[in-house]
Amino acid sequence: MLGMPDHAFLELIDAQTRGGTLYCGGYDLHPQQDVQRGAWDANMAVYGFQNGGQIAYKTERYDFYNRVVALEGLKGTARERYAGLLAAIEDYLCYVAEISVLKCGLFVFKTQWGFYVQFGPAGAFLLQRLRRKFQELEATTGCRIIVILDCKPGDIATTQAAYFTGFMGSLMEQWGIDHAPFDFDVINPAPWMGRDVLVLEEKGRLGLGLKLLRQGKCLIYVNKTSNPSGPEYQDLLVKAGNEEMALFMLNALHAHQMSEEYGLHHEEVSQFGLVVGATRTCDGSIRRMFPWYTGLHPGFGAQSLGKDPLSPFRKVILELRRDGRWNGFGGVHSSSRNHLFAWQKQYGGSGQVENLEQDLVAAVRKHRTLEEEAFNLPEVIDAGIDYPFS
């Protein structure tokens, strides 16, 4: 199933079936800290552990970043350290990607734009090269790999179309260059400026967003986020015709209506998804409002650390599909720091970065076990939600 997908969320279900889990591995870059080392040394000790925490000179990755940061005007030690750290980070990310696919049997991943753009132009190259790594792993395994970009653009008209072109599309139609800079399968626009952020129409004509959707790409509407202050706005009561509902519910209603209006659902799966965080309890009402959505559920990692390992599952599992051929699907359990840094003790690892492979394999195995346990919770059984990986 390689090549341009017919419908990224249908291919997501296929990828989850092959992986036997709703788990999604995140690639959010976080700085590492060590009270006995400075910032650069602490980060190199982790990201560059395969080279003993030293710069891997005379490698393709170092040479590439050395040229890139030279264009930014960096010289001397700053240039050397910048190039060395970026090369080390790419080594680390690609190593985790290989373990994730080849050892853990995972085929769904998420990256976050902000963690890469913090490094400026070189960070954009880093993200692009990670994206190419997943494409190489697709070719190696012969299995479709779905990669979501968490970027939350929320602008309108030509500005939003430019975001869509860069993150998901090709330069061919507008610029005459046969190149897709990032070619992500799914991104998550923020809808707070209205439906214009989807670029479905442009001055009465077919919009770029709708063109990309008809090519198989998918969009995840930012709906009910996992951050502590999200409810300050998302839970506000608003008028919707003769009814009163929370703003996030109106958001879901609009996504459902647009999915119907533009014919963006196939085999009872919409090409619109919703961000529904796993840090606050959901009762299935969003699913009732929008039966065909796919939920991106952040909060299965560092945000949900606590005594009850089933807590994030409990909070969002009632939002999964509960009937038909996709019973038990309809969600993506996103774990970022727990995935990328599975070796750290706070995430249940050994505490030694050298044990990254064993610790990541164990973490994914644990997630699969907890996930299956969650499907056996009484409230889940009562709702008619079945475990989809029997």
mmCIF file of C-alpha atoms in Angstrom:
data_model
loop_
_atom_site.group_PDB
_atom_site.id
_atom_site.type_symbol
_atom_site.label_atom_id
_atom_site.label_comp_id
_atom_site.label_asym_id
_atom_site.label_seq_id
_atom_site.Cartn_x
_atom_site.Cartn_y
_atom_site.Cartn_z
ATOM 1 C CA MET A 1 0.000 0.000 0.000
ATOM 2 C CA LEU A 2 2.904 2.339 -0.729
ATOM 3 C CA GLY A 3 2.559 5.592 -2.652
ATOM 4 C CA MET A 4 -0.115 8.250 -2.376
ATOM 5 C CA PRO A 5 -2.838 7.002 -0.044
ATOM 6 C CA ASP A 6 -6.502 6.916 -1.037
ATOM 7 C CA HIS A 7 -7.419 8.060 2.467
ATOM 8 C CA ALA A 8 -4.780 8.489 5.180
ATOM 9 C CA PHE A 9 -7.154 7.620 8.055
ATOM 10 C CA LEU A 10 -8.193 4.357 6.397
ATOM 11 C CA GLU A 11 -4.516 3.575 5.907
ATOM 12 C CA LEU A 12 -3.989 4.534 9.543
ATOM 13 C CA ILE A 13 -6.410 1.775 10.556
ATOM 14 C CA ASP A 14 -4.459 -0.649 8.397
ATOM 15 C CA ALA A 15 -1.191 0.475 10.015
ATOM 16 C CA GLN A 16 -2.680 0.076 13.498
ATOM 17 C CA THR A 17 -3.928 -3.397 12.604
ATOM 18 C CA ARG A 18 -0.457 -4.444 11.455
ATOM 19 C CA GLY A 19 1.058 -3.000 14.618
ATOM 20 C CA GLY A 20 -1.583 -4.475 16.906
ATOM 21 C CA THR A 21 -2.001 -1.223 18.823
ATOM 22 C CA LEU A 22 -3.417 2.318 18.718
ATOM 23 C CA TYR A 23 -0.017 3.543 19.951
ATOM 24 C CA CYS A 24 1.665 6.451 18.164
ATOM 25 C CA GLY A 25 5.342 7.171 18.819
ATOM 26 C CA GLY A 26 6.217 10.849 19.176
ATOM 27 C CA TYR A 27 9.422 12.625 18.147
ATOM 28 C CA ASP A 28 9.426 15.754 20.315
ATOM 29 C CA LEU A 29 12.952 17.028 20.937
ATOM 30 C CA HIS A 30 13.583 18.063 24.518
ATOM 31 C CA PRO A 31 16.858 19.420 25.932
ATOM 32 C CA GLN A 32 18.616 17.116 28.353
ATOM 33 C CA GLN A 33 19.887 18.252 31.724
ATOM 34 C CA ASP A 34 22.730 17.113 33.940
ATOM 35 C CA VAL A 35 23.747 19.109 37.028
ATOM 36 C CA GLN A 36 27.369 18.032 36.569
ATOM 37 C CA ARG A 37 27.588 19.026 32.905
ATOM 38 C CA GLY A 38 26.896 22.084 30.823
ATOM 39 C CA ALA A 39 23.952 22.116 28.422
ATOM 40 C CA TRP A 40 25.866 21.124 25.300
ATOM 41 C CA ASP A 41 27.705 18.249 26.989
ATOM 42 C CA ALA A 42 24.488 16.999 28.616
ATOM 43 C CA ASN A 43 22.688 16.927 25.275
ATOM 44 C CA MET A 44 25.598 15.312 23.451
ATOM 45 C CA ALA A 45 25.817 12.612 26.142
ATOM 46 C CA VAL A 46 22.256 11.556 25.267
ATOM 47 C CA TYR A 47 21.760 12.329 21.591
ATOM 48 C CA GLY A 48 25.338 11.432 20.705
ATOM 49 C CA PHE A 49 25.642 8.381 22.936
ATOM 50 C CA GLN A 50 26.391 6.101 19.972
ATOM 51 C CA ASN A 51 29.636 8.056 19.485
ATOM 52 C CA GLY A 52 30.489 8.306 23.172
ATOM 53 C CA GLY A 53 29.025 11.799 23.455
ATOM 54 C CA GLN A 54 31.599 13.145 20.998
ATOM 55 C CA ILE A 55 31.105 14.860 17.662
ATOM 56 C CA ALA A 56 31.044 12.317 14.839
ATOM 57 C CA TYR A 57 33.370 14.107 12.429
ATOM 58 C CA LYS A 58 33.897 12.831 8.865
ATOM 59 C CA THR A 59 30.322 11.550 8.603
ATOM 60 C CA GLU A 60 27.703 12.511 6.026
ATOM 61 C CA ARG A 61 25.429 13.945 8.706
ATOM 62 C CA TYR A 62 28.096 16.139 10.250
ATOM 63 C CA ASP A 63 29.280 17.383 6.837
ATOM 64 C CA PHE A 64 25.681 18.202 5.853
ATOM 65 C CA TYR A 65 24.888 20.233 8.969
ATOM 66 C CA ASN A 66 28.290 21.882 8.906
ATOM 67 C CA ARG A 67 27.439 23.271 5.464
ATOM 68 C CA VAL A 68 23.935 24.307 6.556
ATOM 69 C CA VAL A 69 24.995 26.208 9.683
ATOM 70 C CA ALA A 70 27.837 27.838 7.748
ATOM 71 C CA LEU A 71 25.142 29.490 5.604
ATOM 72 C CA GLU A 72 23.729 31.014 8.810
ATOM 73 C CA GLY A 73 27.062 32.727 9.341
ATOM 74 C CA LEU A 74 28.295 30.623 12.260
ATOM 75 C CA LYS A 75 32.035 30.152 12.619
ATOM 76 C CA GLY A 76 34.510 28.494 14.918
ATOM 77 C CA THR A 77 33.384 26.556 17.984
ATOM 78 C CA ALA A 78 29.734 27.636 17.714
ATOM 79 C CA ARG A 79 29.512 26.240 14.171
ATOM 80 C CA GLU A 80 31.287 23.019 15.131
ATOM 81 C CA ARG A 81 29.078 22.441 18.167
ATOM 82 C CA TYR A 82 25.875 23.321 16.320
ATOM 83 C CA ALA A 83 26.652 20.945 13.449
ATOM 84 C CA GLY A 84 27.835 18.241 15.834
ATOM 85 C CA LEU A 85 24.717 18.397 17.986
ATOM 86 C CA LEU A 86 22.324 18.373 15.008
ATOM 87 C CA ALA A 87 24.135 15.379 13.508
ATOM 88 C CA ALA A 88 23.929 13.613 16.874
ATOM 89 C CA ILE A 89 20.205 14.358 17.180
ATOM 90 C CA GLU A 90 19.583 12.943 13.702
ATOM 91 C CA ASP A 91 21.571 9.815 14.621
ATOM 92 C CA TYR A 92 19.420 9.399 17.721
ATOM 93 C CA LEU A 93 16.085 10.013 15.959
ATOM 94 C CA CYS A 94 16.864 7.628 13.120
ATOM 95 C CA TYR A 95 17.992 4.970 15.593
ATOM 96 C CA VAL A 96 14.708 5.301 17.498
ATOM 97 C CA ALA A 97 12.787 5.166 14.208
ATOM 98 C CA GLU A 98 14.519 1.920 13.216
ATOM 99 C CA ILE A 99 13.828 0.330 16.606
ATOM 100 C CA SER A 100 10.212 1.511 16.480
ATOM 101 C CA VAL A 101 9.499 -0.029 13.075
ATOM 102 C CA LEU A 102 11.853 -3.007 12.884
ATOM 103 C CA LYS A 103 11.877 -4.136 16.530
ATOM 104 C CA CYS A 104 8.569 -2.843 17.938
ATOM 105 C CA GLY A 105 6.433 -3.298 14.824
ATOM 106 C CA LEU A 106 4.974 0.225 14.943
ATOM 107 C CA PHE A 107 3.734 2.051 11.856
ATOM 108 C CA VAL A 108 2.167 5.293 13.199
ATOM 109 C CA PHE A 109 4.241 8.278 14.346
ATOM 110 C CA LYS A 110 3.923 11.970 15.146
ATOM 111 C CA THR A 111 6.430 14.802 14.973
ATOM 112 C CA GLN A 112 6.027 18.321 16.377
ATOM 113 C CA TRP A 113 7.057 21.293 14.274
ATOM 114 C CA GLY A 114 7.975 23.584 17.171
ATOM 115 C CA PHE A 115 10.685 21.278 18.498
ATOM 116 C CA TYR A 116 12.469 21.455 15.141
ATOM 117 C CA VAL A 117 11.961 25.096 14.217
ATOM 118 C CA GLN A 118 13.678 26.062 17.491
ATOM 119 C CA PHE A 119 16.890 25.177 15.623
ATOM 120 C CA GLY A 120 16.059 27.544 12.766
ATOM 121 C CA PRO A 121 16.700 26.569 9.134
ATOM 122 C CA ALA A 122 18.853 23.606 10.174
ATOM 123 C CA GLY A 123 15.963 22.302 12.296
ATOM 124 C CA ALA A 124 13.676 22.307 9.260
ATOM 125 C CA PHE A 125 16.263 20.191 7.445
ATOM 126 C CA LEU A 126 16.424 17.878 10.468
ATOM 127 C CA LEU A 127 12.669 17.321 10.364
ATOM 128 C CA GLN A 128 12.749 16.810 6.602
ATOM 129 C CA ARG A 129 15.501 14.203 6.917
ATOM 130 C CA LEU A 130 13.580 12.388 9.653
ATOM 131 C CA ARG A 131 10.560 12.333 7.338
ATOM 132 C CA ARG A 132 12.751 10.811 4.616
ATOM 133 C CA LYS A 133 13.908 8.178 7.116
ATOM 134 C CA PHE A 134 10.324 7.021 7.611
ATOM 135 C CA GLN A 135 9.890 6.897 3.828
ATOM 136 C CA GLU A 136 13.026 4.744 3.593
ATOM 137 C CA LEU A 137 11.610 2.425 6.264
ATOM 138 C CA GLU A 138 8.408 2.169 4.218
ATOM 139 C CA ALA A 139 10.453 1.007 1.248
ATOM 140 C CA THR A 140 12.492 -1.398 3.396
ATOM 141 C CA THR A 141 9.497 -3.058 5.043
ATOM 142 C CA GLY A 142 6.982 -2.733 2.209
ATOM 143 C CA CYS A 143 4.527 -1.420 4.813
ATOM 144 C CA ARG A 144 2.726 1.907 4.801
ATOM 145 C CA ILE A 145 3.903 4.182 7.633
ATOM 146 C CA ILE A 146 1.612 7.048 8.661
ATOM 147 C CA VAL A 147 3.354 10.179 9.943
ATOM 148 C CA ILE A 148 1.369 13.020 11.521
ATOM 149 C CA LEU A 149 2.802 16.520 11.821
ATOM 150 C CA ASP A 150 1.631 18.401 14.900
ATOM 151 C CA CYS A 151 1.961 22.007 13.734
ATOM 152 C CA LYS A 152 -1.411 23.707 14.486
ATOM 153 C CA PRO A 153 -1.452 26.382 11.761
ATOM 154 C CA GLY A 154 -4.539 28.544 12.199
ATOM 155 C CA ASP A 155 -4.409 31.205 9.533
ATOM 156 C CA ILE A 156 -6.584 31.882 6.510
ATOM 157 C CA ALA A 157 -6.539 32.246 2.726
ATOM 158 C CA THR A 158 -3.173 32.259 0.965
ATOM 159 C CA THR A 159 -1.196 32.120 4.216
ATOM 160 C CA GLN A 160 -2.843 28.868 5.303
ATOM 161 C CA ALA A 161 -2.552 27.505 1.759
ATOM 162 C CA ALA A 162 1.201 28.108 1.991
ATOM 163 C CA TYR A 163 1.346 26.109 5.245
ATOM 164 C CA PHE A 164 -0.592 23.286 3.584
ATOM 165 C CA THR A 165 1.699 23.328 0.540
ATOM 166 C CA GLY A 166 4.831 23.132 2.659
ATOM 167 C CA PHE A 167 3.681 20.558 5.185
ATOM 168 C CA MET A 168 1.531 18.225 3.040
ATOM 169 C CA GLY A 169 1.575 19.264 -0.588
ATOM 170 C CA SER A 170 3.777 19.639 -3.645
ATOM 171 C CA LEU A 171 5.306 22.724 -5.250
ATOM 172 C CA MET A 172 4.325 21.529 -8.713
ATOM 173 C CA GLU A 173 0.971 23.235 -9.292
ATOM 174 C CA GLN A 174 1.890 26.711 -8.076
ATOM 175 C CA TRP A 175 5.658 26.837 -8.578
ATOM 176 C CA GLY A 176 6.314 24.275 -11.315
ATOM 177 C CA ILE A 177 8.735 22.229 -9.200
ATOM 178 C CA ASP A 178 8.024 18.528 -8.744
ATOM 179 C CA HIS A 179 8.901 18.368 -5.062
ATOM 180 C CA ALA A 180 6.999 17.790 -1.816
ATOM 181 C CA PRO A 181 9.182 19.403 0.908
ATOM 182 C CA PHE A 182 7.755 17.378 3.829
ATOM 183 C CA ASP A 183 4.872 15.280 2.458
ATOM 184 C CA PHE A 184 3.251 14.528 5.823
ATOM 185 C CA ASP A 185 0.095 12.400 5.746
ATOM 186 C CA VAL A 186 -1.865 14.368 8.343
ATOM 187 C CA ILE A 187 -1.598 17.778 10.016
ATOM 188 C CA ASN A 188 -3.759 19.470 12.668
ATOM 189 C CA PRO A 189 -5.038 22.976 11.854
ATOM 190 C CA ALA A 190 -6.378 25.136 14.693
ATOM 191 C CA PRO A 191 -9.946 26.192 13.776
ATOM 192 C CA TRP A 192 -10.412 29.308 15.863
ATOM 193 C CA MET A 193 -10.480 31.665 12.850
ATOM 194 C CA GLY A 194 -13.348 29.635 11.378
ATOM 195 C CA ARG A 195 -13.664 27.102 8.595
ATOM 196 C CA ASP A 196 -11.395 29.211 6.368
ATOM 197 C CA VAL A 197 -8.388 27.569 8.051
ATOM 198 C CA LEU A 198 -9.232 24.364 6.148
ATOM 199 C CA VAL A 199 -8.893 26.158 2.774
ATOM 200 C CA LEU A 200 -11.751 24.099 1.324
ATOM 201 C CA GLU A 201 -12.745 26.946 -0.977
ATOM 202 C CA GLU A 202 -10.923 30.024 -2.217
ATOM 203 C CA LYS A 203 -13.192 32.769 -3.626
ATOM 204 C CA GLY A 204 -15.764 30.226 -4.720
ATOM 205 C CA ARG A 205 -13.187 27.900 -6.286
ATOM 206 C CA LEU A 206 -11.785 24.574 -5.153
ATOM 207 C CA GLY A 207 -9.326 25.318 -2.351
ATOM 208 C CA LEU A 208 -5.940 23.737 -1.773
ATOM 209 C CA GLY A 209 -7.129 22.049 1.423
ATOM 210 C CA LEU A 210 -9.910 20.266 -0.432
ATOM 211 C CA LYS A 211 -7.523 19.315 -3.255
ATOM 212 C CA LEU A 212 -5.150 17.699 -0.762
ATOM 213 C CA LEU A 213 -7.992 15.886 0.966
ATOM 214 C CA ARG A 214 -9.121 14.483 -2.374
ATOM 215 C CA GLN A 215 -5.565 13.277 -2.926
ATOM 216 C CA GLY A 216 -5.812 11.297 0.310
ATOM 217 C CA LYS A 217 -4.371 13.612 2.945
ATOM 218 C CA CYS A 218 -6.274 14.138 6.214
ATOM 219 C CA LEU A 219 -6.728 16.968 8.724
ATOM 220 C CA ILE A 220 -7.157 16.808 12.492
ATOM 221 C CA TYR A 221 -9.176 19.712 13.881
ATOM 222 C CA VAL A 222 -7.803 21.017 17.196
ATOM 223 C CA ASN A 223 -10.777 20.321 19.495
ATOM 224 C CA LYS A 224 -10.261 19.363 23.169
ATOM 225 C CA THR A 225 -6.609 19.771 24.037
ATOM 226 C CA SER A 226 -4.621 18.144 26.834
ATOM 227 C CA ASN A 227 -3.082 21.279 28.389
ATOM 228 C CA PRO A 228 -4.337 22.429 31.819
ATOM 229 C CA SER A 229 -5.825 25.747 30.673
ATOM 230 C CA GLY A 230 -7.605 24.363 27.595
ATOM 231 C CA PRO A 231 -11.058 24.375 29.258
ATOM 232 C CA GLU A 232 -10.850 28.163 29.820
ATOM 233 C CA TYR A 233 -12.085 28.550 26.242
ATOM 234 C CA GLN A 234 -12.960 25.091 24.962
ATOM 235 C CA ASP A 235 -15.570 24.397 27.663
ATOM 236 C CA LEU A 236 -17.319 27.771 27.351
ATOM 237 C CA LEU A 237 -21.043 27.417 26.676
ATOM 238 C CA VAL A 238 -22.164 28.881 23.358
ATOM 239 C CA LYS A 239 -25.403 29.082 21.380
ATOM 240 C CA ALA A 240 -25.781 26.729 18.425
ATOM 241 C CA GLY A 241 -29.177 27.433 16.920
ATOM 242 C CA ASN A 242 -31.691 26.731 19.670
ATOM 243 C CA GLU A 243 -29.219 24.671 21.696
ATOM 244 C CA GLU A 244 -26.493 25.521 24.152
ATOM 245 C CA MET A 245 -23.309 23.462 24.102
ATOM 246 C CA ALA A 246 -19.627 23.643 24.976
ATOM 247 C CA LEU A 247 -17.453 25.282 22.350
ATOM 248 C CA PHE A 248 -15.519 22.048 21.734
ATOM 249 C CA MET A 249 -18.819 20.291 20.969
ATOM 250 C CA LEU A 250 -19.766 22.990 18.456
ATOM 251 C CA ASN A 251 -16.318 22.524 16.945
ATOM 252 C CA ALA A 252 -17.010 18.777 16.538
ATOM 253 C CA LEU A 253 -20.438 19.504 15.062
ATOM 254 C CA HIS A 254 -18.923 21.823 12.456
ATOM 255 C CA ALA A 255 -16.296 19.217 11.519
ATOM 256 C CA HIS A 256 -19.058 16.639 11.054
ATOM 257 C CA GLN A 257 -21.138 19.026 8.958
ATOM 258 C CA MET A 258 -18.214 19.883 6.690
ATOM 259 C CA SER A 259 -17.324 16.218 6.297
ATOM 260 C CA GLU A 260 -20.882 15.638 5.059
ATOM 261 C CA GLU A 261 -21.055 18.798 2.953
ATOM 262 C CA TYR A 262 -17.879 18.072 1.009
ATOM 263 C CA GLY A 263 -18.224 14.262 0.869
ATOM 264 C CA LEU A 264 -15.081 13.715 2.930
ATOM 265 C CA HIS A 265 -15.961 10.352 4.432
ATOM 266 C CA HIS A 266 -15.322 6.951 2.937
ATOM 267 C CA GLU A 267 -16.223 3.556 4.378
ATOM 268 C CA GLU A 268 -17.654 5.424 7.388
ATOM 269 C CA VAL A 269 -14.333 7.122 8.179
ATOM 270 C CA SER A 270 -14.063 10.888 7.772
ATOM 271 C CA GLN A 271 -10.963 12.635 6.504
ATOM 272 C CA PHE A 272 -11.425 15.046 9.404
ATOM 273 C CA GLY A 273 -10.140 14.046 12.805
ATOM 274 C CA LEU A 274 -10.234 15.787 16.176
ATOM 275 C CA VAL A 275 -7.590 16.389 18.827
ATOM 276 C CA VAL A 276 -9.088 14.985 22.047
ATOM 277 C CA GLY A 277 -6.552 14.989 24.889
ATOM 278 C CA ALA A 278 -6.185 12.045 27.248
ATOM 279 C CA THR A 279 -5.876 14.223 30.360
ATOM 280 C CA ARG A 280 -9.593 14.919 30.956
ATOM 281 C CA THR A 281 -12.419 12.421 31.073
ATOM 282 C CA CYS A 282 -14.562 12.010 27.962
ATOM 283 C CA ASP A 283 -17.878 10.171 28.014
ATOM 284 C CA GLY A 284 -18.323 9.455 24.312
ATOM 285 C CA SER A 285 -20.362 12.586 23.590
ATOM 286 C CA ILE A 286 -17.898 13.805 20.947
ATOM 287 C CA ARG A 287 -18.235 10.455 19.176
ATOM 288 C CA ARG A 288 -22.019 10.790 19.240
ATOM 289 C CA MET A 289 -21.738 14.269 17.742
ATOM 290 C CA PHE A 290 -19.296 13.159 15.017
ATOM 291 C CA PRO A 291 -19.478 9.346 14.573
ATOM 292 C CA TRP A 292 -16.817 9.064 11.853
ATOM 293 C CA TYR A 293 -13.937 11.066 13.293
ATOM 294 C CA THR A 294 -10.450 9.815 14.142
ATOM 295 C CA GLY A 295 -9.173 11.150 17.456
ATOM 296 C CA LEU A 296 -5.602 12.189 18.125
ATOM 297 C CA HIS A 297 -5.203 11.612 21.870
ATOM 298 C CA PRO A 298 -2.106 13.353 23.288
ATOM 299 C CA GLY A 299 -1.349 12.743 26.934
ATOM 300 C CA PHE A 300 -0.243 9.105 27.029
ATOM 301 C CA GLY A 301 3.280 10.097 27.913
ATOM 302 C CA ALA A 302 4.708 12.597 30.374
ATOM 303 C CA GLN A 303 1.369 14.366 30.884
ATOM 304 C CA SER A 304 -0.202 11.227 32.370
ATOM 305 C CA LEU A 305 2.491 10.047 34.766
ATOM 306 C CA GLY A 306 0.825 8.823 37.958
ATOM 307 C CA LYS A 307 -0.158 5.862 40.080
ATOM 308 C CA ASP A 308 -2.831 4.527 37.736
ATOM 309 C CA PRO A 309 -1.237 3.389 34.445
ATOM 310 C CA LEU A 310 -4.710 2.948 32.935
ATOM 311 C CA SER A 311 -5.676 6.568 33.634
ATOM 312 C CA PRO A 312 -5.136 7.994 30.104
ATOM 313 C CA PHE A 313 -6.971 5.023 28.593
ATOM 314 C CA ARG A 314 -9.907 5.509 30.947
ATOM 315 C CA LYS A 315 -10.182 9.168 29.988
ATOM 316 C CA VAL A 316 -10.573 8.744 26.226
ATOM 317 C CA ILE A 317 -11.425 5.119 25.501
ATOM 318 C CA LEU A 318 -15.174 5.810 25.425
ATOM 319 C CA GLU A 319 -14.493 8.059 22.421
ATOM 320 C CA LEU A 320 -13.516 5.055 20.275
ATOM 321 C CA ARG A 321 -15.837 3.531 17.677
ATOM 322 C CA ARG A 322 -18.412 1.226 19.233
ATOM 323 C CA ASP A 323 -20.148 -0.429 16.298
ATOM 324 C CA GLY A 324 -19.619 -1.567 12.729
ATOM 325 C CA ARG A 325 -16.459 -2.852 11.089
ATOM 326 C CA TRP A 326 -14.264 -0.243 12.810
ATOM 327 C CA ASN A 327 -15.370 -1.085 16.366
ATOM 328 C CA GLY A 328 -12.461 -0.324 18.721
ATOM 329 C CA PHE A 329 -10.675 1.953 16.251
ATOM 330 C CA GLY A 330 -11.053 5.703 15.829
ATOM 331 C CA GLY A 331 -8.213 6.842 18.067
ATOM 332 C CA VAL A 332 -4.438 7.441 18.107
ATOM 333 C CA HIS A 333 -2.722 7.084 21.489
ATOM 334 C CA SER A 334 0.159 9.550 21.261
ATOM 335 C CA SER A 335 3.184 9.102 23.516
ATOM 336 C CA SER A 336 6.146 11.395 22.882
ATOM 337 C CA ARG A 337 8.687 11.735 25.701
ATOM 338 C CA ASN A 338 7.888 8.226 26.928
ATOM 339 C CA HIS A 339 8.711 7.006 23.432
ATOM 340 C CA LEU A 340 11.765 9.043 22.525
ATOM 341 C CA PHE A 341 13.303 8.759 25.991
ATOM 342 C CA ALA A 342 11.965 5.362 27.078
ATOM 343 C CA TRP A 343 15.292 4.619 28.769
ATOM 344 C CA GLN A 344 14.808 7.338 31.399
ATOM 345 C CA LYS A 345 13.750 6.117 34.860
ATOM 346 C CA GLN A 346 10.853 8.556 35.128
ATOM 347 C CA TYR A 347 9.281 6.725 32.171
ATOM 348 C CA GLY A 348 9.992 3.255 33.544
ATOM 349 C CA GLY A 349 13.333 2.713 31.837
ATOM 350 C CA SER A 350 16.701 1.514 33.097
ATOM 351 C CA GLY A 351 18.192 4.984 33.407
ATOM 352 C CA GLN A 352 20.937 4.178 30.903
ATOM 353 C CA VAL A 353 20.727 5.602 27.390
ATOM 354 C CA GLU A 354 22.782 2.653 26.160
ATOM 355 C CA ASN A 355 19.734 0.467 26.937
ATOM 356 C CA LEU A 356 17.484 2.512 24.654
ATOM 357 C CA GLU A 357 16.555 -0.405 22.393
ATOM 358 C CA GLN A 358 15.597 -2.803 25.205
ATOM 359 C CA ASP A 359 13.774 -0.101 27.146
ATOM 360 C CA LEU A 360 11.792 1.104 24.129
ATOM 361 C CA VAL A 361 10.781 -2.429 23.154
ATOM 362 C CA ALA A 362 9.662 -3.005 26.757
ATOM 363 C CA ALA A 363 7.741 0.302 26.867
ATOM 364 C CA VAL A 364 5.807 -0.475 23.701
ATOM 365 C CA ARG A 365 5.076 -3.995 24.941
ATOM 366 C CA LYS A 366 3.775 -2.517 28.204
ATOM 367 C CA HIS A 367 1.539 -0.090 26.306
ATOM 368 C CA ARG A 368 0.049 -2.937 24.283
ATOM 369 C CA THR A 369 -0.666 -4.857 27.506
ATOM 370 C CA LEU A 370 -2.277 -1.878 29.244
ATOM 371 C CA GLU A 371 -4.269 -1.066 26.139
ATOM 372 C CA GLU A 372 -5.754 -4.555 26.037
ATOM 373 C CA GLU A 373 -6.548 -4.329 29.771
ATOM 374 C CA ALA A 374 -8.341 -1.025 29.160
ATOM 375 C CA PHE A 375 -10.670 -2.659 26.642
ATOM 376 C CA ASN A 376 -11.732 -5.042 29.433
ATOM 377 C CA LEU A 377 -12.834 -2.247 31.769
ATOM 378 C CA PRO A 378 -16.540 -2.664 32.698
ATOM 379 C CA GLU A 379 -17.560 0.714 31.258
ATOM 380 C CA VAL A 380 -15.896 -0.153 27.952
ATOM 381 C CA ILE A 381 -17.618 -3.528 27.739
ATOM 382 C CA ASP A 382 -20.931 -1.897 28.652
ATOM 383 C CA ALA A 383 -20.444 0.637 25.836
ATOM 384 C CA GLY A 384 -20.007 -2.195 23.337
ATOM 385 C CA ILE A 385 -16.442 -1.200 22.422
ATOM 386 C CA ASP A 386 -14.437 -4.234 21.336
ATOM 387 C CA TYR A 387 -10.685 -4.838 21.436
ATOM 388 C CA PRO A 388 -9.761 -4.643 17.742
ATOM 389 C CA PHE A 389 -6.559 -6.692 17.790
ATOM 390 C CA SER A 390 -7.739 -10.137 18.901
#
